[in-house]
C-alpha cells in the first residue's frame, strides 16, 4: 500500500524523483506504448464498436487501471514514486507550482505552442513525441487558452457533480444528460456546468487536447484527481452502484458498445467490478 499525494505537497526531491522516473519510462520506449494505447481506445460514440475508455460508463474504471499500469512502470524504476493528483479547483492558475521549471514546465510559446521550460521541453532532449502523421515532435501547451480564456472547474462545480446519486444514465454515451459519470467526463454539459474533465484537457490545450493526451505528463496528475473524485462519489452515495449493472437488452443500440459491471474490458480483460476499490494498493492523502 502506498500513497498518492497532492502534487502541491511534493517536496523538491519528490518532484525530481517523479520527473526522473517519467523520463526513464520515456527513454525505455514504454511511455510511447502508453500513449499509443490511449490513442487506440479513444473510440467516440460517432464511431462503431466497443467504447471501454471514453464517452462511456467505464470511463472511471478503465482509467483507474490505465493509471495503475503506468504507476507500476514508474515504480519499477523507483519504488518511492507514485502518481500525485492535481486538484485543479485549488491550483487553478498558470502560475501554480505545477507549471514551474522544476516540475512540469510551463505553457507553450506563441505560434507553435512549443513548451520551452522544464524537463519535458523538447530542447532539453528527453521528450520527443512519437510522430503521428502531421504532429510536431515537441510537447505543446496553451495554458488557460488566452485567446478565448477558459476557467478550470471550481470546487462548487465538483460538489454539484458529486451530488448526483446516479452513476450513469442511458444512452450511456457522450449525450447522457445526467449521472455522475458524464457530469465529470463532461461531454453533454459544457461551460463549466460541472466537474468537467474535458475542460481541464482543453485548459491545458496543445498535446492535452487530443487522443494522444498522455503525451503531456500532466495527464496522469489530472486523471489521478478524476480517480479521487470517483472515491468521493462512492463515499457520498454508499448505496449507489456502477451502472449498467448487467448486459443491456438485445434491442439497445448500446449493447456490445458499453461495459456493464461484470464485463471484462480490453486490453487487460478486467471488469469494472474488479476496479471498484483500490484499498490495499494505494490511498489518497
Ligand atoms: Cu482517456
Ligand atoms: Cu482525460
Short mmCIF file of C-alpha atoms and ligand atoms in Angstrom, two decimals, residues 38 42 53-54 59 62-63 66 197 201 213 219 223, ligand 1:
data_model
loop_
_atom_site.label_atom_id
_atom_site.label_comp_id
_atom_site.label_asym_id
_atom_site.label_seq_id
_atom_site.Cartn_x
_atom_site.Cartn_y
_atom_site.Cartn_z
CA UNK A 38 -4.76 5.62 -25.17
CA UNK A 42 -10.08 6.72 -27.94
CA UNK A 53 -12.47 4.24 -22.21
CA UNK A 54 -14.34 7.37 -23.26
CA UNK A 59 -14.57 5.86 -18.14
CA UNK A 62 -10.77 1.95 -17.44
CA UNK A 63 -8.68 4.96 -16.49
CA UNK A 66 -4.62 2.55 -17.06
CA UNK A 197 -12.79 16.63 -17.07
CA UNK A 201 -7.82 18.92 -21.04
CA UNK A 213 -3.14 13.48 -24.38
CA UNK A 219 -2.41 13.81 -17.99
CA UNK A 223 -6.59 11.67 -14.07
CU1 LIG B 1 -8.53 8.94 -21.57
#
